[in-house]
PDB file of C-alpha atoms in Angstrom:
ATOM      1  CA  UNK A  23       0.233 -55.469  -4.074  1.00  0.00           C
ATOM      2  CA  UNK A  24      -0.181 -52.636  -6.254  1.00  0.00           C
ATOM      3  CA  UNK A  25      -4.199 -52.336  -5.549  1.00  0.00           C
ATOM      4  CA  UNK A  26      -3.998 -52.073  -1.878  1.00  0.00           C
ATOM      5  CA  UNK A  27      -1.025 -49.724  -2.198  1.00  0.00           C
ATOM      6  CA  UNK A  28      -3.033 -47.661  -4.584  1.00  0.00           C
ATOM      7  CA  UNK A  29      -6.660 -47.904  -2.383  1.00  0.00           C
ATOM      8  CA  UNK A  30      -4.690 -47.422   0.596  1.00  0.00           C
ATOM      9  CA  UNK A  31      -2.616 -44.161  -0.410  1.00  0.00           C
ATOM     10  CA  UNK A  32      -6.637 -42.948  -1.778  1.00  0.00           C
ATOM     11  CA  UNK A  33      -7.764 -43.119   1.438  1.00  0.00           C
ATOM     12  CA  UNK A  34      -4.739 -41.952   3.033  1.00  0.00           C
ATOM     13  CA  UNK A  35      -5.134 -38.742   0.827  1.00  0.00           C
ATOM     14  CA  UNK A  36      -8.238 -37.321   2.274  1.00  0.00           C
ATOM     15  CA  UNK A  37      -9.819 -36.913  -1.116  1.00  0.00           C
ATOM     16  CA  UNK A  38     -12.412 -40.294  -0.509  1.00  0.00           C
ATOM     17  CA  UNK A  39     -13.881 -38.822   2.224  1.00  0.00           C
ATOM     18  CA  UNK A  40     -16.264 -35.947   2.220  1.00  0.00           C
ATOM     19  CA  UNK A  41     -14.817 -34.320   5.291  1.00  0.00           C
ATOM     20  CA  UNK A  42     -11.606 -35.257   4.399  1.00  0.00           C
ATOM     21  CA  UNK A  43     -10.797 -38.018   6.784  1.00  0.00           C
ATOM     22  CA  UNK A  44      -7.895 -39.784   6.453  1.00  0.00           C
ATOM     23  CA  UNK A  45      -7.563 -43.602   7.096  1.00  0.00           C
ATOM     24  CA  UNK A  46      -5.445 -46.561   6.134  1.00  0.00           C
ATOM     25  CA  UNK A  47      -7.955 -49.599   4.919  1.00  0.00           C
ATOM     26  CA  UNK A  48      -4.747 -51.727   3.899  1.00  0.00           C
ATOM     27  CA  UNK A  49      -3.335 -52.774   7.261  1.00  0.00           C
ATOM     28  CA  UNK A  50      -5.129 -52.305  10.586  1.00  0.00           C
ATOM     29  CA  UNK A  51      -1.839 -52.236  12.951  1.00  0.00           C
ATOM     30  CA  UNK A  52      -2.448 -48.457  13.523  1.00  0.00           C
ATOM     31  CA  UNK A  53      -6.001 -48.913  13.907  1.00  0.00           C
ATOM     32  CA  UNK A  54      -5.625 -51.487  16.913  1.00  0.00           C
ATOM     33  CA  UNK A  55      -3.421 -48.561  18.715  1.00  0.00           C
ATOM     34  CA  UNK A  56      -5.684 -45.655  17.713  1.00  0.00           C
ATOM     35  CA  UNK A  57      -8.709 -47.328  18.944  1.00  0.00           C
ATOM     36  CA  UNK A  58      -7.112 -48.371  22.269  1.00  0.00           C
ATOM     37  CA  UNK A  59      -6.075 -44.551  22.657  1.00  0.00           C
ATOM     38  CA  UNK A  60      -9.583 -43.309  21.695  1.00  0.00           C
ATOM     39  CA  UNK A  61     -11.107 -45.766  24.423  1.00  0.00           C
ATOM     40  CA  UNK A  62      -8.644 -44.636  27.131  1.00  0.00           C
ATOM     41  CA  UNK A  63      -8.904 -40.812  26.595  1.00  0.00           C
ATOM     42  CA  UNK A  64     -12.654 -40.907  26.125  1.00  0.00           C
ATOM     43  CA  UNK A  65     -12.840 -40.068  22.260  1.00  0.00           C
ATOM     44  CA  UNK A  66     -15.464 -42.682  21.646  1.00  0.00           C
ATOM     45  CA  UNK A  67     -16.160 -41.830  18.005  1.00  0.00           C
ATOM     46  CA  UNK A  68     -12.270 -42.367  17.261  1.00  0.00           C
ATOM     47  CA  UNK A  69     -12.471 -46.077  19.588  1.00  0.00           C
ATOM     48  CA  UNK A  70     -15.726 -46.772  17.301  1.00  0.00           C
ATOM     49  CA  UNK A  71     -14.423 -45.802  13.579  1.00  0.00           C
ATOM     50  CA  UNK A  72     -10.991 -47.634  14.315  1.00  0.00           C
ATOM     51  CA  UNK A  73     -12.893 -50.745  15.852  1.00  0.00           C
ATOM     52  CA  UNK A  74     -14.995 -50.923  12.539  1.00  0.00           C
ATOM     53  CA  UNK A  75     -12.165 -50.644  10.324  1.00  0.00           C
ATOM     54  CA  UNK A  76     -10.650 -53.463  12.388  1.00  0.00           C
ATOM     55  CA  UNK A  77     -13.966 -55.692  12.571  1.00  0.00           C
ATOM     56  CA  UNK A  78     -14.070 -54.928   8.670  1.00  0.00           C
ATOM     57  CA  UNK A  79     -10.748 -56.216   7.869  1.00  0.00           C
ATOM     58  CA  UNK A  80     -11.375 -59.029   9.513  1.00  0.00           C
ATOM     59  CA  UNK A  81     -14.422 -59.697   7.844  1.00  0.00           C
ATOM     60  CA  UNK A  82     -13.189 -59.385   4.704  1.00  0.00           C
ATOM     61  CA  UNK A  83     -10.742 -62.468   5.907  1.00  0.00           C
ATOM     62  CA  UNK A  84     -13.572 -64.267   6.993  1.00  0.00           C
ATOM     63  CA  UNK A  85     -15.016 -64.105   3.693  1.00  0.00           C
ATOM     64  CA  UNK A  86     -12.116 -65.517   2.393  1.00  0.00           C
ATOM     65  CA  UNK A  87     -12.397 -68.515   4.177  1.00  0.00           C
ATOM     66  CA  UNK A  88     -15.721 -68.766   3.731  1.00  0.00           C
ATOM     67  CA  UNK A  89     -15.783 -68.785   0.005  1.00  0.00           C
ATOM     68  CA  UNK A  90     -12.370 -71.302   0.226  1.00  0.00           C
ATOM     69  CA  UNK A  91     -12.510 -72.963   3.716  1.00  0.00           C
ATOM     70  CA  UNK A  92     -10.084 -75.738   2.718  1.00  0.00           C
ATOM     71  CA  UNK A  93      -7.196 -74.178   1.023  1.00  0.00           C
ATOM     72  CA  UNK A  94      -3.738 -76.100   0.349  1.00  0.00           C
ATOM     73  CA  UNK A  95      -0.536 -74.211  -0.074  1.00  0.00           C
ATOM     74  CA  UNK A  96       0.301 -72.918  -3.702  1.00  0.00           C
ATOM     75  CA  UNK A  97      -2.618 -74.939  -5.322  1.00  0.00           C
ATOM     76  CA  UNK A  98      -4.881 -72.959  -7.249  1.00  0.00           C
ATOM     77  CA  UNK A  99      -8.425 -72.717  -7.400  1.00  0.00           C
ATOM     78  CA  UNK A 100      -9.461 -70.910 -10.372  1.00  0.00           C
ATOM     79  CA  UNK A 101     -13.507 -70.471  -9.563  1.00  0.00           C
ATOM     80  CA  UNK A 102     -13.251 -69.711  -5.924  1.00  0.00           C
ATOM     81  CA  UNK A 103     -10.171 -67.060  -6.337  1.00  0.00           C
ATOM     82  CA  UNK A 104     -12.440 -65.654  -9.179  1.00  0.00           C
ATOM     83  CA  UNK A 105     -15.342 -64.995  -7.090  1.00  0.00           C
ATOM     84  CA  UNK A 106     -13.230 -63.607  -4.289  1.00  0.00           C
ATOM     85  CA  UNK A 107     -11.781 -60.892  -6.498  1.00  0.00           C
ATOM     86  CA  UNK A 108     -14.969 -60.283  -8.049  1.00  0.00           C
ATOM     87  CA  UNK A 109     -16.305 -59.884  -4.628  1.00  0.00           C
ATOM     88  CA  UNK A 110     -13.429 -57.193  -3.667  1.00  0.00           C
ATOM     89  CA  UNK A 111     -14.421 -55.543  -7.168  1.00  0.00           C
ATOM     90  CA  UNK A 112     -18.070 -55.120  -6.135  1.00  0.00           C
ATOM     91  CA  UNK A 113     -16.926 -54.267  -2.725  1.00  0.00           C
ATOM     92  CA  UNK A 114     -14.677 -51.085  -4.010  1.00  0.00           C
ATOM     93  CA  UNK A 115     -17.358 -50.209  -6.437  1.00  0.00           C
ATOM     94  CA  UNK A 116     -19.944 -49.604  -3.880  1.00  0.00           C
ATOM     95  CA  UNK A 117     -17.273 -47.886  -1.893  1.00  0.00           C
ATOM     96  CA  UNK A 118     -16.562 -45.668  -4.422  1.00  0.00           C
ATOM     97  CA  UNK A 119     -20.723 -44.787  -5.196  1.00  0.00           C
ATOM     98  CA  UNK A 120     -21.140 -44.249  -1.537  1.00  0.00           C
ATOM     99  CA  UNK A 121     -18.738 -41.682  -0.921  1.00  0.00           C
ATOM    100  CA  UNK A 122     -19.424 -39.816  -3.901  1.00  0.00           C
ATOM    101  CA  UNK A 123     -23.097 -39.730  -2.765  1.00  0.00           C
ATOM    102  CA  UNK A 124     -22.762 -38.875   0.976  1.00  0.00           C
ATOM    103  CA  UNK A 125     -22.368 -35.771   2.710  1.00  0.00           C
ATOM    104  CA  UNK A 126     -19.823 -35.015   5.156  1.00  0.00           C
ATOM    105  CA  UNK A 127     -20.692 -36.889   8.631  1.00  0.00           C
ATOM    106  CA  UNK A 128     -23.370 -39.158   6.795  1.00  0.00           C
ATOM    107  CA  UNK A 129     -21.599 -42.464   6.649  1.00  0.00           C
ATOM    108  CA  UNK A 130     -18.233 -43.734   7.088  1.00  0.00           C
ATOM    109  CA  UNK A 131     -19.403 -47.135   5.235  1.00  0.00           C
ATOM    110  CA  UNK A 132     -16.998 -46.836   2.365  1.00  0.00           C
ATOM    111  CA  UNK A 133     -13.725 -47.039   4.726  1.00  0.00           C
ATOM    112  CA  UNK A 134     -15.213 -50.214   5.962  1.00  0.00           C
ATOM    113  CA  UNK A 135     -16.025 -51.981   2.301  1.00  0.00           C
ATOM    114  CA  UNK A 136     -12.509 -51.234   1.451  1.00  0.00           C
ATOM    115  CA  UNK A 137     -11.177 -52.520   4.579  1.00  0.00           C
ATOM    116  CA  UNK A 138     -13.310 -55.673   3.792  1.00  0.00           C
ATOM    117  CA  UNK A 139     -11.676 -55.931   0.290  1.00  0.00           C
ATOM    118  CA  UNK A 140      -8.167 -55.505   1.692  1.00  0.00           C
ATOM    119  CA  UNK A 141      -8.911 -58.040   4.155  1.00  0.00           C
ATOM    120  CA  UNK A 142     -10.322 -61.121   1.753  1.00  0.00           C
ATOM    121  CA  UNK A 143      -7.354 -60.245  -0.632  1.00  0.00           C
ATOM    122  CA  UNK A 144      -4.796 -60.086   2.081  1.00  0.00           C
ATOM    123  CA  UNK A 145      -6.134 -63.819   3.298  1.00  0.00           C
ATOM    124  CA  UNK A 146      -6.123 -65.268   0.324  1.00  0.00           C
ATOM    125  CA  UNK A 147      -2.790 -64.434  -0.673  1.00  0.00           C
ATOM    126  CA  UNK A 148      -1.449 -65.405   2.497  1.00  0.00           C
ATOM    127  CA  UNK A 149      -3.043 -68.935   2.731  1.00  0.00           C
ATOM    128  CA  UNK A 150      -2.032 -69.802  -0.816  1.00  0.00           C
ATOM    129  CA  UNK A 151       1.385 -69.052   0.037  1.00  0.00           C
ATOM    130  CA  UNK A 152       1.186 -71.090   3.133  1.00  0.00           C
ATOM    131  CA  UNK A 153       1.394 -66.992   5.121  1.00  0.00           C
ATOM    132  CA  UNK A 154       4.904 -66.621   3.362  1.00  0.00           C
ATOM    133  CA  UNK A 155       3.528 -63.639   1.226  1.00  0.00           C
ATOM    134  CA  UNK A 156       0.774 -60.696   2.589  1.00  0.00           C
ATOM    135  CA  UNK A 157      -0.358 -58.547  -0.206  1.00  0.00           C
ATOM    136  CA  UNK A 158      -2.028 -55.855   1.621  1.00  0.00           C
ATOM    137  CA  UNK A 159       0.413 -54.664   4.659  1.00  0.00           C
ATOM    138  CA  UNK A 160       4.178 -54.892   4.559  1.00  0.00           C
ATOM    139  CA  UNK A 161       5.282 -54.517   8.282  1.00  0.00           C
ATOM    140  CA  UNK A 162       6.121 -58.392   8.363  1.00  0.00           C
ATOM    141  CA  UNK A 163       7.549 -58.238   4.980  1.00  0.00           C
ATOM    142  CA  UNK A 164       9.819 -55.277   5.840  1.00  0.00           C
ATOM    143  CA  UNK A 165      11.064 -57.252   8.449  1.00  0.00           C
ATOM    144  CA  UNK A 166      11.655 -60.301   6.288  1.00  0.00           C
ATOM    145  CA  UNK A 167      13.625 -58.288   3.571  1.00  0.00           C
ATOM    146  CA  UNK A 168      15.752 -56.902   6.246  1.00  0.00           C
ATOM    147  CA  UNK A 169      16.033 -60.428   7.752  1.00  0.00           C
ATOM    148  CA  UNK A 170      17.029 -62.097   4.312  1.00  0.00           C
ATOM    149  CA  UNK A 171      19.008 -58.968   3.661  1.00  0.00           C
ATOM    150  CA  UNK A 172      21.316 -59.351   6.081  1.00  0.00           C
ATOM    151  CA  UNK A 173      21.708 -63.265   5.908  1.00  0.00           C
ATOM    152  CA  UNK A 174      22.308 -62.487   2.170  1.00  0.00           C
ATOM    153  CA  UNK A 175      25.486 -60.282   2.897  1.00  0.00           C
ATOM    154  CA  UNK A 176      27.020 -62.703   5.422  1.00  0.00           C
ATOM    155  CA  UNK A 177      27.021 -65.197   2.505  1.00  0.00           C
ATOM    156  CA  UNK A 178      23.805 -67.036   3.176  1.00  0.00           C
ATOM    157  CA  UNK A 179      21.773 -66.904   0.054  1.00  0.00           C
ATOM    158  CA  UNK A 180      18.905 -69.806   0.821  1.00  0.00           C
ATOM    159  CA  UNK A 181      16.355 -66.835   0.823  1.00  0.00           C
ATOM    160  CA  UNK A 182      17.567 -64.528  -1.805  1.00  0.00           C
ATOM    161  CA  UNK A 183      14.619 -65.766  -3.731  1.00  0.00           C
ATOM    162  CA  UNK A 184      12.374 -64.591  -1.278  1.00  0.00           C
ATOM    163  CA  UNK A 185      13.975 -61.598  -0.841  1.00  0.00           C
ATOM    164  CA  UNK A 186      13.504 -60.738  -4.437  1.00  0.00           C
ATOM    165  CA  UNK A 187       9.995 -61.696  -4.497  1.00  0.00           C
ATOM    166  CA  UNK A 188       9.234 -59.469  -1.174  1.00  0.00           C
ATOM    167  CA  UNK A 189      11.155 -56.474  -2.743  1.00  0.00           C
ATOM    168  CA  UNK A 190       8.852 -56.767  -5.762  1.00  0.00           C
ATOM    169  CA  UNK A 191       5.904 -56.806  -3.808  1.00  0.00           C
ATOM    170  CA  UNK A 192       7.257 -53.921  -1.760  1.00  0.00           C
ATOM    171  CA  UNK A 193       7.701 -51.950  -4.684  1.00  0.00           C
ATOM    172  CA  UNK A 194       4.486 -52.857  -6.621  1.00  0.00           C
ATOM    173  CA  UNK A 195       2.675 -51.539  -2.895  1.00  0.00           C
ATOM    174  CA  UNK A 196       4.883 -48.353  -3.178  1.00  0.00           C
ATOM    175  CA  UNK A 197       4.227 -47.289  -6.817  1.00  0.00           C
ATOM    176  CA  UNK A 198       0.336 -48.300  -6.406  1.00  0.00           C
ATOM    177  CA  UNK A 199       0.886 -45.623  -3.544  1.00  0.00           C
ATOM    178  CA  UNK A 200       2.425 -42.969  -5.309  1.00  0.00           C
ATOM    179  CA  UNK A 201       0.283 -43.220  -8.612  1.00  0.00           C
ATOM    180  CA  UNK A 202      -3.003 -42.789  -6.212  1.00  0.00           C
ATOM    181  CA  UNK A 203      -1.787 -39.149  -5.629  1.00  0.00           C
ATOM    182  CA  UNK A 204      -2.166 -38.341  -8.903  1.00  0.00           C
ATOM    183  CA  UNK A 205      -5.346 -40.086  -9.515  1.00  0.00           C
ATOM    184  CA  UNK A 206      -6.646 -38.637  -6.353  1.00  0.00           C
ATOM    185  CA  UNK A 207      -6.009 -35.050  -7.615  1.00  0.00           C
ATOM    186  CA  UNK A 208      -8.013 -35.578 -10.778  1.00  0.00           C
ATOM    187  CA  UNK A 209     -10.789 -37.974  -9.972  1.00  0.00           C
ATOM    188  CA  UNK A 210     -11.174 -38.258  -6.149  1.00  0.00           C
ATOM    189  CA  UNK A 211     -13.669 -40.594  -5.256  1.00  0.00           C
ATOM    190  CA  UNK A 212     -13.926 -42.207  -8.531  1.00  0.00           C
ATOM    191  CA  UNK A 213     -10.219 -42.962  -8.116  1.00  0.00           C
ATOM    192  CA  UNK A 214     -11.674 -46.227  -6.535  1.00  0.00           C
ATOM    193  CA  UNK A 215     -13.006 -47.298 -10.067  1.00  0.00           C
ATOM    194  CA  UNK A 216      -9.331 -47.997 -11.256  1.00  0.00           C
ATOM    195  CA  UNK A 217      -8.874 -50.793  -8.187  1.00  0.00           C
ATOM    196  CA  UNK A 218     -12.672 -51.992  -9.121  1.00  0.00           C
ATOM    197  CA  UNK A 219     -11.746 -52.540 -12.604  1.00  0.00           C
ATOM    198  CA  UNK A 220      -8.378 -54.218 -11.658  1.00  0.00           C
ATOM    199  CA  UNK A 221      -9.759 -56.666  -8.864  1.00  0.00           C
ATOM    200  CA  UNK A 222     -12.536 -57.252 -12.017  1.00  0.00           C
ATOM    201  CA  UNK A 223     -10.001 -58.481 -14.509  1.00  0.00           C
ATOM    202  CA  UNK A 224      -8.039 -60.489 -12.140  1.00  0.00           C
ATOM    203  CA  UNK A 225     -11.128 -62.244 -11.028  1.00  0.00           C
ATOM    204  CA  UNK A 226     -12.329 -62.663 -14.857  1.00  0.00           C
ATOM    205  CA  UNK A 227      -8.795 -64.318 -15.548  1.00  0.00           C
ATOM    206  CA  UNK A 228      -9.236 -66.691 -12.911  1.00  0.00           C
ATOM    207  CA  UNK A 229     -12.675 -67.664 -13.975  1.00  0.00           C
ATOM    208  CA  UNK A 230     -11.940 -68.121 -17.647  1.00  0.00           C
ATOM    209  CA  UNK A 231      -9.050 -70.396 -16.845  1.00  0.00           C
ATOM    210  CA  UNK A 232      -9.833 -74.112 -17.091  1.00  0.00           C
TER     211      UNK A 232
END
């Protein structure tokens, strides 16, 4: 969750794209609406860009299922999870490289690569927890926090543990976005390498498990 919050903050800062374009890559709810509005008002560049972000996110989720086509909830698959996170590390590294070496208007591929990585990560955590926890976007989790909080306030503590977990995920995502502000101020496109290293560390830790 921290890593997705960090990446999303980097791309929303405008410091990654040479032309200052700001675009969310950890969630695509806004992209669905923005693409529809772009098509409706004849802004086809906006429509294509947002559609490509959506398709990239879906590609990431598809990739996660290709790597692990028969997941069982709450069962660890160290090799498959390790490979998945290593793929994310490669994608984000490529995004950083392309963003660093491109000129304004040349390509937006770095957005798409980051969206693929987030889609892959979100699918992995979602299938692992039987669609309970999503670590890249927080609309559903924010709703669940409110739902479980209301239950707790009325004396129903059945979902108290879930509430604590979801609040923890939210804080991690928030802190990722918070720290991305300072990182992009100093490192610009190279900020994404911090995410790549984190993905690499997680992937290697899974592969080293017996």
